[in-house]
PDB file of C-alpha atoms in Angstrom:
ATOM      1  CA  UNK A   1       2.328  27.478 -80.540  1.00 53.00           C
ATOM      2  CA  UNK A   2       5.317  26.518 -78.229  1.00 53.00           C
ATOM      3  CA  UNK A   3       4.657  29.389 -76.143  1.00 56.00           C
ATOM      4  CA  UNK A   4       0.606  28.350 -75.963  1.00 54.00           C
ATOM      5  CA  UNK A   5       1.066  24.931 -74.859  1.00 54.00           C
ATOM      6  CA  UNK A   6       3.694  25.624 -72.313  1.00 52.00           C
ATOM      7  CA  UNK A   7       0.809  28.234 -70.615  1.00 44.00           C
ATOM      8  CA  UNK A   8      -1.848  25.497 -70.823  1.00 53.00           C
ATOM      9  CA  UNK A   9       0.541  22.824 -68.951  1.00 50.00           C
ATOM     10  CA  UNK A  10       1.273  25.858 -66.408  1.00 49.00           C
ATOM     11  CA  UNK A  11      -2.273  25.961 -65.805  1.00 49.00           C
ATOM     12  CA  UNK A  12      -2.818  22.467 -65.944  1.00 46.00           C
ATOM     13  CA  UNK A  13      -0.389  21.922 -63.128  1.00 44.00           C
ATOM     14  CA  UNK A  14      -1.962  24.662 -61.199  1.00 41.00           C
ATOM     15  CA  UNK A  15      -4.930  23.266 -61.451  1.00 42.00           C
ATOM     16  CA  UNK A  16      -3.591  19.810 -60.048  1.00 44.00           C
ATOM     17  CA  UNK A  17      -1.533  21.963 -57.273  1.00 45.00           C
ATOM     18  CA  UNK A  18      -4.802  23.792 -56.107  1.00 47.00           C
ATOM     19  CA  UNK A  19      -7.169  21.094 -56.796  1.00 51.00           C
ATOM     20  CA  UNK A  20      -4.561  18.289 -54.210  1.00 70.00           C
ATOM     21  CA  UNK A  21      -5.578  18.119 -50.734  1.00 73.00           C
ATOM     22  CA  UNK A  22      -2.348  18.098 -47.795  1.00 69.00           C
ATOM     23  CA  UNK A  23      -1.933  16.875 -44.365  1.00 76.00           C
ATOM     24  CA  UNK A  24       0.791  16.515 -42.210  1.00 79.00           C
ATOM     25  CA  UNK A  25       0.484  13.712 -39.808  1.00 82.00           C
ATOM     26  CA  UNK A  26       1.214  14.833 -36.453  1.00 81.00           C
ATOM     27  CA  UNK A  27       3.915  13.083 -33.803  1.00 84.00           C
ATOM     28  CA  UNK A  28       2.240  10.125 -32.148  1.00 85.00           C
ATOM     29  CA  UNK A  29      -0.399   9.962 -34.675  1.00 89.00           C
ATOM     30  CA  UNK A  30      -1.061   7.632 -37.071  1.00 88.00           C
ATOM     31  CA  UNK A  31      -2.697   9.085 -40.492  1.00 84.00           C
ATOM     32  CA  UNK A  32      -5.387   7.189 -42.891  1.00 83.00           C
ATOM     33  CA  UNK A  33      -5.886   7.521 -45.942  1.00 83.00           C
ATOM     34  CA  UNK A  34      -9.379   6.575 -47.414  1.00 84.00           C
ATOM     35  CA  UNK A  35     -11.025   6.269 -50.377  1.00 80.00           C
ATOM     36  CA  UNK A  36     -14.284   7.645 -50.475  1.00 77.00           C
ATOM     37  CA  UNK A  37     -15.573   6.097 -53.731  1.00 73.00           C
ATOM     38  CA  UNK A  38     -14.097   2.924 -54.099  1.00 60.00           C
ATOM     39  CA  UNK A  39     -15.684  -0.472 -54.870  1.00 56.00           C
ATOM     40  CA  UNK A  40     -16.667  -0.810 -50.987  1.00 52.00           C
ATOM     41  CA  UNK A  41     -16.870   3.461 -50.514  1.00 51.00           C
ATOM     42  CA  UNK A  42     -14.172   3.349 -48.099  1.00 47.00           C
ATOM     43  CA  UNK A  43     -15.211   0.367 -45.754  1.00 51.00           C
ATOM     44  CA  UNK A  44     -12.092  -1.730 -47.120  1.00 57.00           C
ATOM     45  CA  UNK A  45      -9.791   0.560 -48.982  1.00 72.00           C
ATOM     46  CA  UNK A  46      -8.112   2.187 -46.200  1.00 76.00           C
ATOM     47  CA  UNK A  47      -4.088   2.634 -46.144  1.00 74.00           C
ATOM     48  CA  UNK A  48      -1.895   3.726 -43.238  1.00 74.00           C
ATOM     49  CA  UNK A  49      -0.017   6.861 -44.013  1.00 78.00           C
ATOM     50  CA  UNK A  50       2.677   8.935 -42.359  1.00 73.00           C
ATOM     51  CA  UNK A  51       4.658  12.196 -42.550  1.00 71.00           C
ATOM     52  CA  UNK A  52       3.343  14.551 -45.494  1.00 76.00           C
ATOM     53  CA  UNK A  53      -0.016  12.806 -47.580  1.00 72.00           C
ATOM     54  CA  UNK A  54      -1.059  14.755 -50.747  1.00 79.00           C
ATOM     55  CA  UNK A  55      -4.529  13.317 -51.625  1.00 67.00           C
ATOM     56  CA  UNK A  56      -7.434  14.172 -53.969  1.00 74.00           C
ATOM     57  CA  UNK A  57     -10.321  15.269 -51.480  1.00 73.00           C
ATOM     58  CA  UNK A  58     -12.529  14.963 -54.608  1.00 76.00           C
ATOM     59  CA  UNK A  59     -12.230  11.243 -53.731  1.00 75.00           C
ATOM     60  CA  UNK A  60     -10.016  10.453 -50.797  1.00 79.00           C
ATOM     61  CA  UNK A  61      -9.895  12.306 -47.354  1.00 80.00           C
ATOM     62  CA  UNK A  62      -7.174  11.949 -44.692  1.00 84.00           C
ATOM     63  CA  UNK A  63      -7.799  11.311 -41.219  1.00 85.00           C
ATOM     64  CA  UNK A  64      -5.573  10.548 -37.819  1.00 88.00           C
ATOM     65  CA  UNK A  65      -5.446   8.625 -34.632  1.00 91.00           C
ATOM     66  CA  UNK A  66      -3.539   9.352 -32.036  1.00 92.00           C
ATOM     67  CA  UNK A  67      -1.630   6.622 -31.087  1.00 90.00           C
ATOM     68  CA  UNK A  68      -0.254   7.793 -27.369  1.00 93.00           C
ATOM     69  CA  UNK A  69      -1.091   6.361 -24.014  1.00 95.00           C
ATOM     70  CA  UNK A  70      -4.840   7.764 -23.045  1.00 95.00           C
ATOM     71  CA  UNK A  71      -6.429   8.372 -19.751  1.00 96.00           C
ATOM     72  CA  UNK A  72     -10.106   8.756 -19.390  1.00 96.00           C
ATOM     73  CA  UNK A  73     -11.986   8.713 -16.720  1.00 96.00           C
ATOM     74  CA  UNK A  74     -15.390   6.974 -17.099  1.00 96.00           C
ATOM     75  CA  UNK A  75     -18.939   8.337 -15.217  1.00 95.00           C
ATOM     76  CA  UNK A  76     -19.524   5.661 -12.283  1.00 95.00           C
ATOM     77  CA  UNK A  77     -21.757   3.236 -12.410  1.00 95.00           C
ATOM     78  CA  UNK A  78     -23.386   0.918 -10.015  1.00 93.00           C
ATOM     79  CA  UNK A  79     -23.016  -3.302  -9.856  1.00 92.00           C
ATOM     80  CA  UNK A  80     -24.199  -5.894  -7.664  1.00 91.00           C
ATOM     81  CA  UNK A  81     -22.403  -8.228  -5.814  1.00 90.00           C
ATOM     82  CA  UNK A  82     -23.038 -12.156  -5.961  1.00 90.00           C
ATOM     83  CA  UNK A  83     -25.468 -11.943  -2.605  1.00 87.00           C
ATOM     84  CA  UNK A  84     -27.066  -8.629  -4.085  1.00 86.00           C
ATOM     85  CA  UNK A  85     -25.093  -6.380  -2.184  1.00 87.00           C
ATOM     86  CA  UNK A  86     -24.952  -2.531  -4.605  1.00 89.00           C
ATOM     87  CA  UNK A  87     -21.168  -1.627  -5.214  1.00 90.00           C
ATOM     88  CA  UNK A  88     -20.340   2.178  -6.671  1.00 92.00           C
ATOM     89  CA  UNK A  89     -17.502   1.499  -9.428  1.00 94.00           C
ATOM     90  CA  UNK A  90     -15.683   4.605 -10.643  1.00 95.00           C
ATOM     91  CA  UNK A  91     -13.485   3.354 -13.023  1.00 95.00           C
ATOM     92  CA  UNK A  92     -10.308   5.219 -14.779  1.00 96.00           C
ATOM     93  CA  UNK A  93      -9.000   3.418 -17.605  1.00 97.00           C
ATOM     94  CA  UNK A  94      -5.222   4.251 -19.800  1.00 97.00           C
ATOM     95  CA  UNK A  95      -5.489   2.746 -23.290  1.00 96.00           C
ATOM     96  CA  UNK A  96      -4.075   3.496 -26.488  1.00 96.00           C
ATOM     97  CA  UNK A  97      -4.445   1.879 -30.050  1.00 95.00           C
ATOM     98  CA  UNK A  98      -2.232  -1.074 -30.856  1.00 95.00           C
ATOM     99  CA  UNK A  99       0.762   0.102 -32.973  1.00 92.00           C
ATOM    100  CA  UNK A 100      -0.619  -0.130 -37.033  1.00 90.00           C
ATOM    101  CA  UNK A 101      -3.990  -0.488 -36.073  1.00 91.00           C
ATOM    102  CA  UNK A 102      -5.781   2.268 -36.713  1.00 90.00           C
ATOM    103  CA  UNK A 103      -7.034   1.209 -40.074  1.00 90.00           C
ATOM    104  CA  UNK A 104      -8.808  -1.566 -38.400  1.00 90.00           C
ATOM    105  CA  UNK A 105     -10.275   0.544 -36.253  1.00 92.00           C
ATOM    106  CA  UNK A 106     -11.416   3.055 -38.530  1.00 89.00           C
ATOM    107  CA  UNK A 107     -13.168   0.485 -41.114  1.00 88.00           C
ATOM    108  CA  UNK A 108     -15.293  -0.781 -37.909  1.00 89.00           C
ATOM    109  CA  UNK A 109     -16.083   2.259 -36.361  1.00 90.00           C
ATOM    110  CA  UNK A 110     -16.044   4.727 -38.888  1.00 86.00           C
ATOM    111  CA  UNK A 111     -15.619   7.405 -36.586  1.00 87.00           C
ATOM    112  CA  UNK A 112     -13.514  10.498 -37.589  1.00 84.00           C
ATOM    113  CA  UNK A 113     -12.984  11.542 -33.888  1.00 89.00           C
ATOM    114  CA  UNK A 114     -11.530   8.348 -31.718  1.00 92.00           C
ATOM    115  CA  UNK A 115     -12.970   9.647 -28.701  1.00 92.00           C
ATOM    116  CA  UNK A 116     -16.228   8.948 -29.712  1.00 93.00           C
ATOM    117  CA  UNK A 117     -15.748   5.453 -29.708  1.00 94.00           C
ATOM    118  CA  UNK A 118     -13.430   5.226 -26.005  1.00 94.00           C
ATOM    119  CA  UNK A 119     -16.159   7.275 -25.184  1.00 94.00           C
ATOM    120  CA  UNK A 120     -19.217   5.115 -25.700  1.00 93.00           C
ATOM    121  CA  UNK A 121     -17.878   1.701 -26.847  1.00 94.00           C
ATOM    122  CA  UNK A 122     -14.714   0.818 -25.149  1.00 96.00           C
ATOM    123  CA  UNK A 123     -17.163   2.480 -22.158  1.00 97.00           C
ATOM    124  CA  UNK A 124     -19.568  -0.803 -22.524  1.00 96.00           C
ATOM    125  CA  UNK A 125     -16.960  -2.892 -22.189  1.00 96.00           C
ATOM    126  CA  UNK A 126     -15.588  -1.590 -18.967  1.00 96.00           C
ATOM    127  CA  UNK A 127     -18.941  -1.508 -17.374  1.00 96.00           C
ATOM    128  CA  UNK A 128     -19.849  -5.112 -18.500  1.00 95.00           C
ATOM    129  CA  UNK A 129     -16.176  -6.228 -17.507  1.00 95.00           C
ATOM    130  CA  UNK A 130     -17.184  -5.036 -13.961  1.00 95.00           C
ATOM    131  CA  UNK A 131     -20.864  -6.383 -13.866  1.00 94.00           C
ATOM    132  CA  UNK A 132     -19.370 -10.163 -14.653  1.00 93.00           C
ATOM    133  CA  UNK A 133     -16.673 -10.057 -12.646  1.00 92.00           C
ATOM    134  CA  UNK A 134     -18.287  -8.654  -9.066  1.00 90.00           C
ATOM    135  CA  UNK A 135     -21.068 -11.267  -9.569  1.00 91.00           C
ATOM    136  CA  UNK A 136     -18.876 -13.945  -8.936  1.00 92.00           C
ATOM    137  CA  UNK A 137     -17.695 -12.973  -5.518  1.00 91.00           C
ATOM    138  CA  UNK A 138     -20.071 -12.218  -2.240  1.00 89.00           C
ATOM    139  CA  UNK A 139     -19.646  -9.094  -0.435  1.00 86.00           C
ATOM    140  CA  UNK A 140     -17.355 -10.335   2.029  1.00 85.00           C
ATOM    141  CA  UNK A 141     -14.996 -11.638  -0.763  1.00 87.00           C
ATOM    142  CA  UNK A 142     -14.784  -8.090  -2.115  1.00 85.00           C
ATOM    143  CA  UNK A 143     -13.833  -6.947   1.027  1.00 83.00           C
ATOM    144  CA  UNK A 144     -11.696  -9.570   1.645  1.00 85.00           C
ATOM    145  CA  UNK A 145     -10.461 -10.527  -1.839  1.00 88.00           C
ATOM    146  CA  UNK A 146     -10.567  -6.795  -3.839  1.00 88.00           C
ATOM    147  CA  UNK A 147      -6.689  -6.801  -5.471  1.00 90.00           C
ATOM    148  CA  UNK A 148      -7.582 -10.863  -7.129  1.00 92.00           C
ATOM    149  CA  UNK A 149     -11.334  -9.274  -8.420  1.00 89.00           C
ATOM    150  CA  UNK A 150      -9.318  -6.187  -9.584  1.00 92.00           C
ATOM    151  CA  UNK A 151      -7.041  -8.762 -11.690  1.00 93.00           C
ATOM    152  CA  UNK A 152      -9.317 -10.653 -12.478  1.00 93.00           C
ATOM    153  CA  UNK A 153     -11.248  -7.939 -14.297  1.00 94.00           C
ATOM    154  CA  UNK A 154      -8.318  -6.249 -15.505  1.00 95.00           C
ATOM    155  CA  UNK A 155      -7.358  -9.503 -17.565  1.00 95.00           C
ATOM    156  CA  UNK A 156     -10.955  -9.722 -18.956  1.00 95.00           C
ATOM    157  CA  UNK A 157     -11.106  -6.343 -20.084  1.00 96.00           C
ATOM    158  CA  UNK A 158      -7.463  -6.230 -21.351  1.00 96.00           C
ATOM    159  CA  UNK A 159      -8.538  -9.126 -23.492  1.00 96.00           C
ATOM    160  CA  UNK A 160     -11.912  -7.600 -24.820  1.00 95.00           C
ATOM    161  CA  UNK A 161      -9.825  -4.561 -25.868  1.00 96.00           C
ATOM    162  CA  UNK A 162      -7.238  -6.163 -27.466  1.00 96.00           C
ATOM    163  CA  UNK A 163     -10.172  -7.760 -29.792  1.00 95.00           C
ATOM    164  CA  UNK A 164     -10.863  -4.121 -30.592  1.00 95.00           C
ATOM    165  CA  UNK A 165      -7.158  -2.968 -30.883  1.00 95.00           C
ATOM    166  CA  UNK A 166      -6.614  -1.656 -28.116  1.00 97.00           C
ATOM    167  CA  UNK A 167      -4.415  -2.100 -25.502  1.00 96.00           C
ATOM    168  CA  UNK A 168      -4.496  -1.718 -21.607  1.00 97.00           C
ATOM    169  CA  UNK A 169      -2.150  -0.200 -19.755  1.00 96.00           C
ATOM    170  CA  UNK A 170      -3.815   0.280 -16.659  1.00 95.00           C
ATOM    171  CA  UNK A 171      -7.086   0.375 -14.930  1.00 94.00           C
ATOM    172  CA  UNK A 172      -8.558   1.874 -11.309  1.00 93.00           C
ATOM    173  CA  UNK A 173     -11.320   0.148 -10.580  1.00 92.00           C
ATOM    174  CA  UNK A 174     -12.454   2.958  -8.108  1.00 91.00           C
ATOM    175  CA  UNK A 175     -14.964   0.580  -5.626  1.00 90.00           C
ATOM    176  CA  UNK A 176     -16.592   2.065  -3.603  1.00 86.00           C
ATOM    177  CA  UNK A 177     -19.047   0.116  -0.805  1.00 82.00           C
ATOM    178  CA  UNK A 178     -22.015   0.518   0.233  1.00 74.00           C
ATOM    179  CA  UNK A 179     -22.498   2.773   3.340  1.00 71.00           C
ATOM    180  CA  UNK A 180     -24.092   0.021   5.326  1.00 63.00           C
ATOM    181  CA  UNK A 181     -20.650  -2.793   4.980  1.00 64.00           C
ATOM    182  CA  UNK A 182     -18.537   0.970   5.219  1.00 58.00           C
ATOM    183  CA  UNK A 183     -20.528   1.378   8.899  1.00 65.00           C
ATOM    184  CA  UNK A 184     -20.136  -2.118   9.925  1.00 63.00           C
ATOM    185  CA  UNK A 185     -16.420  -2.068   9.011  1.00 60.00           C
ATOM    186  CA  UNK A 186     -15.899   1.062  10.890  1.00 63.00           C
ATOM    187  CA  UNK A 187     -17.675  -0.403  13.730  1.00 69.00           C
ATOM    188  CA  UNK A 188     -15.358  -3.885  13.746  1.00 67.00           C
ATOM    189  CA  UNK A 189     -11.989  -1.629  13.099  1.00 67.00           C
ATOM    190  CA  UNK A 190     -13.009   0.601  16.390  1.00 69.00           C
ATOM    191  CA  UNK A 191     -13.760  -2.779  18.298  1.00 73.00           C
ATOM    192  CA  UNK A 192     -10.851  -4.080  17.478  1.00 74.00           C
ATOM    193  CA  UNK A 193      -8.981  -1.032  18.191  1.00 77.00           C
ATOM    194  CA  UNK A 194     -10.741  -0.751  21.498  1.00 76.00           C
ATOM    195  CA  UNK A 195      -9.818  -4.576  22.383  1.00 80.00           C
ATOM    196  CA  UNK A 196      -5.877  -3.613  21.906  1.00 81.00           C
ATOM    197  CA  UNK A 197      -5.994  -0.828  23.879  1.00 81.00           C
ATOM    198  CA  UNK A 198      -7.114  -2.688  26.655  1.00 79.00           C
ATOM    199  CA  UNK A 199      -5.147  -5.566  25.688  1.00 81.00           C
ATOM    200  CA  UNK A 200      -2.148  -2.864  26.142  1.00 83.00           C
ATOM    201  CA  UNK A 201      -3.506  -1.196  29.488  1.00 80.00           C
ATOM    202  CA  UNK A 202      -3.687  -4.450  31.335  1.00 81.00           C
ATOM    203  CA  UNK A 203      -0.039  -5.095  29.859  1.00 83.00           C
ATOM    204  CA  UNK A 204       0.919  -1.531  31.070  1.00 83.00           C
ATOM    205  CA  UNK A 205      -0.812  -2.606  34.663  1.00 83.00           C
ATOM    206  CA  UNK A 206       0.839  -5.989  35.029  1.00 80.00           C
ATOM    207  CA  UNK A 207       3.912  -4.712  34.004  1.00 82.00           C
ATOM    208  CA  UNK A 208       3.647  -1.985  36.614  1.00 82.00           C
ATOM    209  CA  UNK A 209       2.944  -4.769  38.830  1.00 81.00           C
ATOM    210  CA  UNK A 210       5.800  -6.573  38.163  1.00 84.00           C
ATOM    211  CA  UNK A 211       7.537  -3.744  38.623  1.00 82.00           C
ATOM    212  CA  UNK A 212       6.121  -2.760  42.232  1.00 82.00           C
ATOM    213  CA  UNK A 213       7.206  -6.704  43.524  1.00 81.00           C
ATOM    214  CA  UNK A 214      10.590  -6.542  42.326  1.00 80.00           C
ATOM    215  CA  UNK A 215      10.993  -3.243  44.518  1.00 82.00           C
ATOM    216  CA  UNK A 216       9.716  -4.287  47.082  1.00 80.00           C
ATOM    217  CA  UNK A 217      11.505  -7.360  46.378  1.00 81.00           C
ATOM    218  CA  UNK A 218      14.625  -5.233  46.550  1.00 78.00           C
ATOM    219  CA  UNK A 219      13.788  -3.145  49.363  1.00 78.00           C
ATOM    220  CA  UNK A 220      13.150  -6.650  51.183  1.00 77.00           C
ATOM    221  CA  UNK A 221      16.483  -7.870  50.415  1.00 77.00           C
ATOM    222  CA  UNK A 222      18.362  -4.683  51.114  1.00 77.00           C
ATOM    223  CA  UNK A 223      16.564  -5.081  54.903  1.00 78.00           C
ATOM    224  CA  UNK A 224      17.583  -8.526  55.348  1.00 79.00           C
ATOM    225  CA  UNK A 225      20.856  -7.718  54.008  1.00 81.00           C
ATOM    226  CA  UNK A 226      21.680  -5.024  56.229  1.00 75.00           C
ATOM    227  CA  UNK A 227      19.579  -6.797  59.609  1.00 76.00           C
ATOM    228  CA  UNK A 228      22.482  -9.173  58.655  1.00 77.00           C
ATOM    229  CA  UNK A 229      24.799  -6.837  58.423  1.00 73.00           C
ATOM    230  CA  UNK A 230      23.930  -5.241  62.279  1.00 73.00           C
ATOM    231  CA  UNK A 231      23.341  -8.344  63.793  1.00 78.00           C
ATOM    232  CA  UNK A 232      26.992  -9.450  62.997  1.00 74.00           C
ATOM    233  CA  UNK A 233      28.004  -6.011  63.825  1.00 73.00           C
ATOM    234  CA  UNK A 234      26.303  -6.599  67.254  1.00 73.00           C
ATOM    235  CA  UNK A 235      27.724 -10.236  67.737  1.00 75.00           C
ATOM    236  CA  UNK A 236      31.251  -9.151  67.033  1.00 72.00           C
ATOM    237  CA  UNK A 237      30.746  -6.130  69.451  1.00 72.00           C
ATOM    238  CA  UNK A 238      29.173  -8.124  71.759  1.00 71.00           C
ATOM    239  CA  UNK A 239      31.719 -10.238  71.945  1.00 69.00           C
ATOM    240  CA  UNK A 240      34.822  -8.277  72.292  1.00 68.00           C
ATOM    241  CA  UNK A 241      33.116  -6.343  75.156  1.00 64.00           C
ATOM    242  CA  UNK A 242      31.883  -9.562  76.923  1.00 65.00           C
ATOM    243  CA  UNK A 243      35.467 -10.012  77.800  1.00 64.00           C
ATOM    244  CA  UNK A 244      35.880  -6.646  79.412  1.00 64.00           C
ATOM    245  CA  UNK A 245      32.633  -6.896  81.375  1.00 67.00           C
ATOM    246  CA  UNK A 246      33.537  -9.771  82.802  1.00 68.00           C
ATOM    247  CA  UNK A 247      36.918  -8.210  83.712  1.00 68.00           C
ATOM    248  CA  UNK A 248      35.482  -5.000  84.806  1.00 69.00           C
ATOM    249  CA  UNK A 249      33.537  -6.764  87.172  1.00 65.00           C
ATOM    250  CA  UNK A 250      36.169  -8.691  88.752  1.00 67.00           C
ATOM    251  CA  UNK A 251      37.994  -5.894  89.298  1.00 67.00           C
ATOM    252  CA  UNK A 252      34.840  -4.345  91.087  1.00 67.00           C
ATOM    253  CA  UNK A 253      34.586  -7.307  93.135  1.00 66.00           C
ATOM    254  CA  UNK A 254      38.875  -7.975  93.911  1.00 61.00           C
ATOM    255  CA  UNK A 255      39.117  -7.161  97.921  1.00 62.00           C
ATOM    256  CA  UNK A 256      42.664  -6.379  96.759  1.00 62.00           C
ATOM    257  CA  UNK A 257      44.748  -9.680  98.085  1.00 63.00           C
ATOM    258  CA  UNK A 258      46.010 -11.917  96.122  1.00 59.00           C
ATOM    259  CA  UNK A 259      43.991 -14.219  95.046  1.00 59.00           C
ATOM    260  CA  UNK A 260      43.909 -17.824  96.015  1.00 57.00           C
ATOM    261  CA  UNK A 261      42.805 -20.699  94.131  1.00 54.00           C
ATOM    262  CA  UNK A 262      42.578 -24.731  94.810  1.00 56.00           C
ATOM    263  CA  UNK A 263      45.675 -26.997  93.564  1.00 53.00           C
ATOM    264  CA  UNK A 264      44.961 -30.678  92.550  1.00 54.00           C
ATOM    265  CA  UNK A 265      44.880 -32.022  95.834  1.00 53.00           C
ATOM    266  CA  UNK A 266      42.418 -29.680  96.958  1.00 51.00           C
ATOM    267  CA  UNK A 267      45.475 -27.311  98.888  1.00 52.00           C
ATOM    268  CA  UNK A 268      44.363 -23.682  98.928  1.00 52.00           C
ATOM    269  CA  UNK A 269      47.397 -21.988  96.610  1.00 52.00           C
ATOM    270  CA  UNK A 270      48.970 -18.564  97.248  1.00 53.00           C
ATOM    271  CA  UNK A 271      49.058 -16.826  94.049  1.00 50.00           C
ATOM    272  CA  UNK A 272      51.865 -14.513  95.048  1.00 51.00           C
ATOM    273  CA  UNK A 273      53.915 -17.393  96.008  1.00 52.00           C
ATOM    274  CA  UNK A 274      54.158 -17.685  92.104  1.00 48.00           C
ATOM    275  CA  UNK A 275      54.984 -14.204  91.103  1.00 47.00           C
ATOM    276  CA  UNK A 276      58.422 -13.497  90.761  1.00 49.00           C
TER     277      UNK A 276
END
């Protein structure tokens, strides 16, 4: 009898063994456990699980979230500006669930697979962050203005995610204008570009200029300097050879006597009188 009821609680706890459901609940995942016949069939009774989860799948299943940084990059999609202008956004969004949340987020979306709801959803709210945003600035202020519209929208979205439980890390807005303001900006930036270069070349020529005068500024000044130089080269020259001209020509002239010369009282003086 012993022996009897010892087999049936072997098979009995067999049968529990075979009959439990297991998961393991990955790394940077966070596991749910639901109950798939309870008083609201699931909708409310929902418990956050981790590690190893034995469960009944007669009438609880186990799913998981992953609760790591994700980076998806959303189709583009057109908006207009506040004076009509068409803007190309191609927007890539990181997001991940807010830590113990997934429960939340299970019970509103029911959606086994997460993607499926940053996929579509959390899609919706990108593309109407963007369409409320842009509409309150004119073309020129998205040219002019694009990182306070990019905040701007980044707060608004980071709130309308958090409502969801999810947070934003970080968000590319991906703008792209229309070909029309990308012409006319091309068009001003190779103006502009064309007004400093010949901003610079008439620098480049005045400086040149400049350059030229004080040359011949110096050139001017070395001539003066060294006319100066000759001419009281010459003077002194002239004047130390004025003496021997005059000499030399006395000497040409001298009838070789002594010469004679008038004394105070107007009595012609022998100058050899006076040699001694």
């Amino acid at each position: 009898m012993k022996n009897k009821n010892l087999v049936m609680a072997l098979m009995c706890a067999l049968f529990v063994l075979t009959s439990c459901g297991y998961e393991r609940i990955d790394a940077g995942h966070e596991g749910m456990k639901v109950n798939l016949y309870g008083s609201s069939k699931g909708v409310d009774d929902v418990s956050l699980v981790t590690g190893a989860v034995w469960y009944n799948p007669f009438t609880e299943d186990v799913f998981q979230y992953p609760t790591h940084v994700i980076t998806v990059d959303y189709e583009p999609f057109t908006v207009n500006a506040k004076d009509g202008s068409s803007f190309t956004v191609d927007p890539t969004v990181s997001l991940k669930i807010v830590d113990g949340k997934s429960p939340q987020v299970f019970i509103k979306y029911r959606k086994n697979d997460l993607n499926e709801v940053i996929e579509t959803t959390l899609y919706n709210y990108v593309k109407n962050a963007f369409r409320i945003q842009l509409n309150n600035y004119t073309t020129d202020e998205l040219v002019s203005k694009r990182e306070e519209f990019e905040k701007a929208i980044e707060d608004r979205l980071a709130g309308e995610l958090n409502a969801e439980c999810f947070q934003l890390e970080q968000m590319t807005s991906g703008l792209q204008y229309p070909n029309s303001l990308v012409k006319a900006i091309d068009a001003k930036n190779a103006a502009v570009q064309e007004a400093q270069r010949a901003a610079n070349e008439v620098l480049k020529i005045e400086a040149e200029a400049r350059k030229k005068v004080a040359q011949a500024q110096g050139e001017a000044d070395a001539l003066r300097i060294k006319g100066n130089a000759e001419s009281e080269y010459n003077r002194k020259i002239s004047a130390s050879l004025s003496g021997l001209i005059i000499q030399q020509e006395m000497i040409k002239k001298w009838d070789g006597k002594t010469p004679v010369f008038m004394g105070a009282s107007n009595t012609m003086l022998d100058a050899s009188k006076f040699v001694q």
